[in-house]
């Protein structure tokens, strides 16, 4: 599966990407702003994570895209979605390497992945969440047309502190054509 946007290529991860995933996602700045990425992020963890992608896609339980530069094929980050087919909803997640922050890549990749996911998984709703300390992620969600649905107080315990979790959602009925 491959998606092209004006500035990006979204495709699958390969085993050869594990070192790059560990280096990019392993940055402390990524871990501190995400729910599920540990610090440090070991290469063996990246290998296991990449190995799980084919099963997710085959079972239609989710999809994970590598976000790349189409000219160099270098890894920029990741965007993915876990699908709950029973309830026709999915949860969008993403990370972008710190050297690529503030260039609009996350919004561009998340927009393309959301468009794909609504159709491929026959979703009625896509949700996403961010830690209270990650306002940039909330801005990405708003640019996608997601609406804040609430704040779960002290929902996450990370690094010795409780964090609020902001929840956003986008209904297919409210989906305007997302532009890239």
PDB file of C-alpha atoms in Angstrom:
ATOM      1  CA  UNK A   1       0.000   0.000   0.000  1.00  0.00           C
ATOM      2  CA  UNK A   2       1.349   3.380  -0.993  1.00  0.00           C
ATOM      3  CA  UNK A   3      -0.070   6.901  -0.753  1.00  0.00           C
ATOM      4  CA  UNK A   4       1.537   9.951  -2.317  1.00  0.00           C
ATOM      5  CA  UNK A   5       0.867  13.480  -1.114  1.00  0.00           C
ATOM      6  CA  UNK A   6       2.325  16.698  -2.520  1.00  0.00           C
ATOM      7  CA  UNK A   7       5.454  16.367  -0.352  1.00  0.00           C
ATOM      8  CA  UNK A   8       5.403  12.862   1.129  1.00  0.00           C
ATOM      9  CA  UNK A   9       5.286   9.166   0.418  1.00  0.00           C
ATOM     10  CA  UNK A  10       3.382   6.917   2.828  1.00  0.00           C
ATOM     11  CA  UNK A  11       4.193   3.232   2.525  1.00  0.00           C
ATOM     12  CA  UNK A  12       5.038   0.198   4.607  1.00  0.00           C
ATOM     13  CA  UNK A  13       7.992  -0.228   6.895  1.00  0.00           C
ATOM     14  CA  UNK A  14      10.667  -2.790   6.069  1.00  0.00           C
ATOM     15  CA  UNK A  15      13.065  -4.618   8.374  1.00  0.00           C
ATOM     16  CA  UNK A  16      15.776  -2.253   7.174  1.00  0.00           C
ATOM     17  CA  UNK A  17      13.867   0.661   8.760  1.00  0.00           C
ATOM     18  CA  UNK A  18      14.291  -0.628  12.327  1.00  0.00           C
ATOM     19  CA  UNK A  19      17.489   1.337  12.983  1.00  0.00           C
ATOM     20  CA  UNK A  20      15.912   4.550  11.681  1.00  0.00           C
ATOM     21  CA  UNK A  21      12.735   3.983  13.708  1.00  0.00           C
ATOM     22  CA  UNK A  22      14.773   3.442  16.873  1.00  0.00           C
ATOM     23  CA  UNK A  23      16.819   6.586  16.181  1.00  0.00           C
ATOM     24  CA  UNK A  24      13.891   8.875  15.311  1.00  0.00           C
ATOM     25  CA  UNK A  25      11.250   7.564  17.708  1.00  0.00           C
ATOM     26  CA  UNK A  26      13.926   6.984  20.334  1.00  0.00           C
ATOM     27  CA  UNK A  27      14.480  10.690  20.826  1.00  0.00           C
ATOM     28  CA  UNK A  28      13.392  11.711  24.309  1.00  0.00           C
ATOM     29  CA  UNK A  29      11.260  14.524  22.828  1.00  0.00           C
ATOM     30  CA  UNK A  30       9.166  11.908  20.983  1.00  0.00           C
ATOM     31  CA  UNK A  31       8.725   9.657  23.998  1.00  0.00           C
ATOM     32  CA  UNK A  32       7.725  12.448  26.363  1.00  0.00           C
ATOM     33  CA  UNK A  33       4.910  13.587  24.057  1.00  0.00           C
ATOM     34  CA  UNK A  34       3.498  10.171  23.100  1.00  0.00           C
ATOM     35  CA  UNK A  35       1.469   7.580  24.941  1.00  0.00           C
ATOM     36  CA  UNK A  36       3.175   4.375  23.835  1.00  0.00           C
ATOM     37  CA  UNK A  37       6.757   5.063  22.794  1.00  0.00           C
ATOM     38  CA  UNK A  38       9.278   4.195  25.510  1.00  0.00           C
ATOM     39  CA  UNK A  39      12.586   5.892  26.140  1.00  0.00           C
ATOM     40  CA  UNK A  40      15.041   4.596  25.246  1.00  0.00           C
ATOM     41  CA  UNK A  41      13.541   2.863  22.221  1.00  0.00           C
ATOM     42  CA  UNK A  42      15.559  -0.234  21.414  1.00  0.00           C
ATOM     43  CA  UNK A  43      16.175  -1.568  17.895  1.00  0.00           C
ATOM     44  CA  UNK A  44      14.707  -4.931  18.948  1.00  0.00           C
ATOM     45  CA  UNK A  45      11.466  -3.160  19.914  1.00  0.00           C
ATOM     46  CA  UNK A  46      11.378  -1.450  16.518  1.00  0.00           C
ATOM     47  CA  UNK A  47      11.903  -4.819  14.811  1.00  0.00           C
ATOM     48  CA  UNK A  48       9.028  -6.414  16.743  1.00  0.00           C
ATOM     49  CA  UNK A  49       6.761  -3.441  16.027  1.00  0.00           C
ATOM     50  CA  UNK A  50       7.524  -3.552  12.289  1.00  0.00           C
ATOM     51  CA  UNK A  51       6.931  -7.324  12.225  1.00  0.00           C
ATOM     52  CA  UNK A  52       3.389  -6.790  13.580  1.00  0.00           C
ATOM     53  CA  UNK A  53       2.250  -4.551  10.708  1.00  0.00           C
ATOM     54  CA  UNK A  54       1.430  -7.189   8.089  1.00  0.00           C
ATOM     55  CA  UNK A  55      -0.876  -9.069  10.467  1.00  0.00           C
ATOM     56  CA  UNK A  56      -2.705  -5.864  11.378  1.00  0.00           C
ATOM     57  CA  UNK A  57      -3.277  -5.026   7.735  1.00  0.00           C
ATOM     58  CA  UNK A  58      -4.300  -8.576   6.759  1.00  0.00           C
ATOM     59  CA  UNK A  59      -6.784  -8.792   9.633  1.00  0.00           C
ATOM     60  CA  UNK A  60      -8.037  -5.259   8.901  1.00  0.00           C
ATOM     61  CA  UNK A  61      -7.358  -4.323  12.515  1.00  0.00           C
ATOM     62  CA  UNK A  62      -5.112  -1.431  11.600  1.00  0.00           C
ATOM     63  CA  UNK A  63      -2.563   0.037   9.266  1.00  0.00           C
ATOM     64  CA  UNK A  64       0.792   1.700   9.811  1.00  0.00           C
ATOM     65  CA  UNK A  65       2.503   3.905   7.259  1.00  0.00           C
ATOM     66  CA  UNK A  66       6.102   5.000   7.147  1.00  0.00           C
ATOM     67  CA  UNK A  67       6.221   8.711   6.310  1.00  0.00           C
ATOM     68  CA  UNK A  68       9.063   9.324   3.878  1.00  0.00           C
ATOM     69  CA  UNK A  69      10.624  11.909   1.640  1.00  0.00           C
ATOM     70  CA  UNK A  70       9.652  10.793  -1.884  1.00  0.00           C
ATOM     71  CA  UNK A  71      12.957  11.997  -3.330  1.00  0.00           C
ATOM     72  CA  UNK A  72      15.382  10.406  -0.866  1.00  0.00           C
ATOM     73  CA  UNK A  73      13.105   7.689   0.603  1.00  0.00           C
ATOM     74  CA  UNK A  74      14.454   8.701   4.022  1.00  0.00           C
ATOM     75  CA  UNK A  75      12.196   8.091   6.993  1.00  0.00           C
ATOM     76  CA  UNK A  76      10.504  11.165   8.472  1.00  0.00           C
ATOM     77  CA  UNK A  77       8.043   9.525  10.853  1.00  0.00           C
ATOM     78  CA  UNK A  78       4.971   7.358  11.132  1.00  0.00           C
ATOM     79  CA  UNK A  79       1.198   7.587  10.946  1.00  0.00           C
ATOM     80  CA  UNK A  80      -1.179   4.749  11.701  1.00  0.00           C
ATOM     81  CA  UNK A  81      -4.643   3.760  12.720  1.00  0.00           C
ATOM     82  CA  UNK A  82      -6.015   0.980  14.906  1.00  0.00           C
ATOM     83  CA  UNK A  83      -9.478  -0.069  13.722  1.00  0.00           C
ATOM     84  CA  UNK A  84     -12.379  -1.268  15.851  1.00  0.00           C
ATOM     85  CA  UNK A  85     -14.411  -2.910  13.092  1.00  0.00           C
ATOM     86  CA  UNK A  86     -17.229  -3.913  15.430  1.00  0.00           C
ATOM     87  CA  UNK A  87     -18.002  -0.269  16.190  1.00  0.00           C
ATOM     88  CA  UNK A  88     -16.790   1.206  12.874  1.00  0.00           C
ATOM     89  CA  UNK A  89     -14.294   3.490  14.534  1.00  0.00           C
ATOM     90  CA  UNK A  90     -10.553   3.937  14.448  1.00  0.00           C
ATOM     91  CA  UNK A  91      -7.901   5.689  16.465  1.00  0.00           C
ATOM     92  CA  UNK A  92      -5.277   7.716  14.637  1.00  0.00           C
ATOM     93  CA  UNK A  93      -1.741   8.077  15.947  1.00  0.00           C
ATOM     94  CA  UNK A  94       1.451   9.586  14.614  1.00  0.00           C
ATOM     95  CA  UNK A  95       4.969  10.755  15.340  1.00  0.00           C
ATOM     96  CA  UNK A  96       7.441  12.768  13.293  1.00  0.00           C
ATOM     97  CA  UNK A  97      11.196  12.921  13.886  1.00  0.00           C
ATOM     98  CA  UNK A  98      12.203  16.088  15.741  1.00  0.00           C
ATOM     99  CA  UNK A  99      14.320  17.414  12.861  1.00  0.00           C
ATOM    100  CA  UNK A 100      11.138  17.460  10.745  1.00  0.00           C
ATOM    101  CA  UNK A 101       8.888  19.294  13.223  1.00  0.00           C
ATOM    102  CA  UNK A 102       7.076  22.515  12.262  1.00  0.00           C
ATOM    103  CA  UNK A 103       7.057  21.772   8.518  1.00  0.00           C
ATOM    104  CA  UNK A 104       3.469  20.536   8.213  1.00  0.00           C
ATOM    105  CA  UNK A 105       4.505  16.936   7.532  1.00  0.00           C
ATOM    106  CA  UNK A 106       2.445  15.502  10.376  1.00  0.00           C
ATOM    107  CA  UNK A 107      -0.755  17.215   9.227  1.00  0.00           C
ATOM    108  CA  UNK A 108      -0.137  16.183   5.610  1.00  0.00           C
ATOM    109  CA  UNK A 109       0.515  12.538   6.528  1.00  0.00           C
ATOM    110  CA  UNK A 110      -2.368  12.329   9.026  1.00  0.00           C
ATOM    111  CA  UNK A 111      -4.774  13.821   6.482  1.00  0.00           C
ATOM    112  CA  UNK A 112      -3.836  11.232   3.863  1.00  0.00           C
ATOM    113  CA  UNK A 113      -4.045   8.372   6.377  1.00  0.00           C
ATOM    114  CA  UNK A 114      -7.462   9.526   7.650  1.00  0.00           C
ATOM    115  CA  UNK A 115      -8.861   9.753   4.117  1.00  0.00           C
ATOM    116  CA  UNK A 116      -7.601   6.257   3.380  1.00  0.00           C
ATOM    117  CA  UNK A 117      -8.849   4.811   6.676  1.00  0.00           C
ATOM    118  CA  UNK A 118     -12.422   6.095   6.362  1.00  0.00           C
ATOM    119  CA  UNK A 119     -12.771   4.219   3.073  1.00  0.00           C
ATOM    120  CA  UNK A 120     -10.614   1.133   3.627  1.00  0.00           C
ATOM    121  CA  UNK A 121     -12.045   0.267   7.048  1.00  0.00           C
ATOM    122  CA  UNK A 122     -15.582   1.619   6.358  1.00  0.00           C
ATOM    123  CA  UNK A 123     -15.319   3.787   9.453  1.00  0.00           C
ATOM    124  CA  UNK A 124     -17.980   6.047  10.881  1.00  0.00           C
ATOM    125  CA  UNK A 125     -15.572   7.841  13.232  1.00  0.00           C
ATOM    126  CA  UNK A 126     -11.888   8.487  13.746  1.00  0.00           C
ATOM    127  CA  UNK A 127     -10.590   9.545  17.139  1.00  0.00           C
ATOM    128  CA  UNK A 128      -7.216  10.664  18.375  1.00  0.00           C
ATOM    129  CA  UNK A 129      -5.753  11.613  21.739  1.00  0.00           C
ATOM    130  CA  UNK A 130      -2.884  13.707  23.016  1.00  0.00           C
ATOM    131  CA  UNK A 131      -1.205  14.381  26.328  1.00  0.00           C
ATOM    132  CA  UNK A 132      -1.895  17.770  27.880  1.00  0.00           C
ATOM    133  CA  UNK A 133       1.751  18.737  27.266  1.00  0.00           C
ATOM    134  CA  UNK A 134       1.509  18.123  23.496  1.00  0.00           C
ATOM    135  CA  UNK A 135      -0.515  21.029  22.139  1.00  0.00           C
ATOM    136  CA  UNK A 136       1.115  20.668  18.700  1.00  0.00           C
ATOM    137  CA  UNK A 137      -0.611  17.306  18.305  1.00  0.00           C
ATOM    138  CA  UNK A 138      -3.934  18.930  19.193  1.00  0.00           C
ATOM    139  CA  UNK A 139      -3.366  21.492  16.449  1.00  0.00           C
ATOM    140  CA  UNK A 140      -2.815  18.673  13.941  1.00  0.00           C
ATOM    141  CA  UNK A 141      -6.133  17.129  15.019  1.00  0.00           C
ATOM    142  CA  UNK A 142      -7.939  20.453  14.629  1.00  0.00           C
ATOM    143  CA  UNK A 143      -6.448  20.961  11.144  1.00  0.00           C
ATOM    144  CA  UNK A 144      -7.911  17.553  10.229  1.00  0.00           C
ATOM    145  CA  UNK A 145     -11.343  18.864  11.228  1.00  0.00           C
ATOM    146  CA  UNK A 146     -11.484  16.881  14.457  1.00  0.00           C
ATOM    147  CA  UNK A 147     -13.447  18.346  17.337  1.00  0.00           C
ATOM    148  CA  UNK A 148     -12.393  18.148  20.957  1.00  0.00           C
ATOM    149  CA  UNK A 149     -14.748  15.756  22.719  1.00  0.00           C
ATOM    150  CA  UNK A 150     -13.330  16.013  26.185  1.00  0.00           C
ATOM    151  CA  UNK A 151     -10.447  15.871  28.594  1.00  0.00           C
ATOM    152  CA  UNK A 152      -9.804  12.777  30.678  1.00  0.00           C
ATOM    153  CA  UNK A 153      -8.299  14.109  33.905  1.00  0.00           C
ATOM    154  CA  UNK A 154      -5.168  12.365  35.208  1.00  0.00           C
ATOM    155  CA  UNK A 155      -5.719   9.558  32.702  1.00  0.00           C
ATOM    156  CA  UNK A 156      -2.042   8.772  32.072  1.00  0.00           C
ATOM    157  CA  UNK A 157       0.752   8.212  34.565  1.00  0.00           C
ATOM    158  CA  UNK A 158       4.078   8.901  32.880  1.00  0.00           C
ATOM    159  CA  UNK A 159       7.468   9.820  34.257  1.00  0.00           C
ATOM    160  CA  UNK A 160       6.148  10.079  37.804  1.00  0.00           C
ATOM    161  CA  UNK A 161       3.344  12.498  36.929  1.00  0.00           C
ATOM    162  CA  UNK A 162      -0.340  12.215  36.090  1.00  0.00           C
ATOM    163  CA  UNK A 163      -1.338  13.746  32.762  1.00  0.00           C
ATOM    164  CA  UNK A 164      -4.655  14.800  31.311  1.00  0.00           C
ATOM    165  CA  UNK A 165      -5.586  13.228  27.996  1.00  0.00           C
ATOM    166  CA  UNK A 166      -7.367  15.338  25.362  1.00  0.00           C
ATOM    167  CA  UNK A 167      -9.734  13.371  23.126  1.00  0.00           C
ATOM    168  CA  UNK A 168     -10.736  14.451  19.603  1.00  0.00           C
ATOM    169  CA  UNK A 169     -13.107  12.912  17.092  1.00  0.00           C
ATOM    170  CA  UNK A 170     -14.202  13.216  13.492  1.00  0.00           C
ATOM    171  CA  UNK A 171     -17.438  11.681  12.220  1.00  0.00           C
ATOM    172  CA  UNK A 172     -17.690  10.578   8.607  1.00  0.00           C
ATOM    173  CA  UNK A 173     -20.911  12.602   8.331  1.00  0.00           C
ATOM    174  CA  UNK A 174     -18.932  15.725   9.267  1.00  0.00           C
ATOM    175  CA  UNK A 175     -16.045  14.914   6.986  1.00  0.00           C
ATOM    176  CA  UNK A 176     -15.315  17.639   4.545  1.00  0.00           C
ATOM    177  CA  UNK A 177     -12.948  16.678   1.803  1.00  0.00           C
ATOM    178  CA  UNK A 178      -9.620  16.942   3.538  1.00  0.00           C
ATOM    179  CA  UNK A 179      -7.236  18.892   1.372  1.00  0.00           C
ATOM    180  CA  UNK A 180      -3.541  18.251   1.159  1.00  0.00           C
TER     181      UNK A 180
END
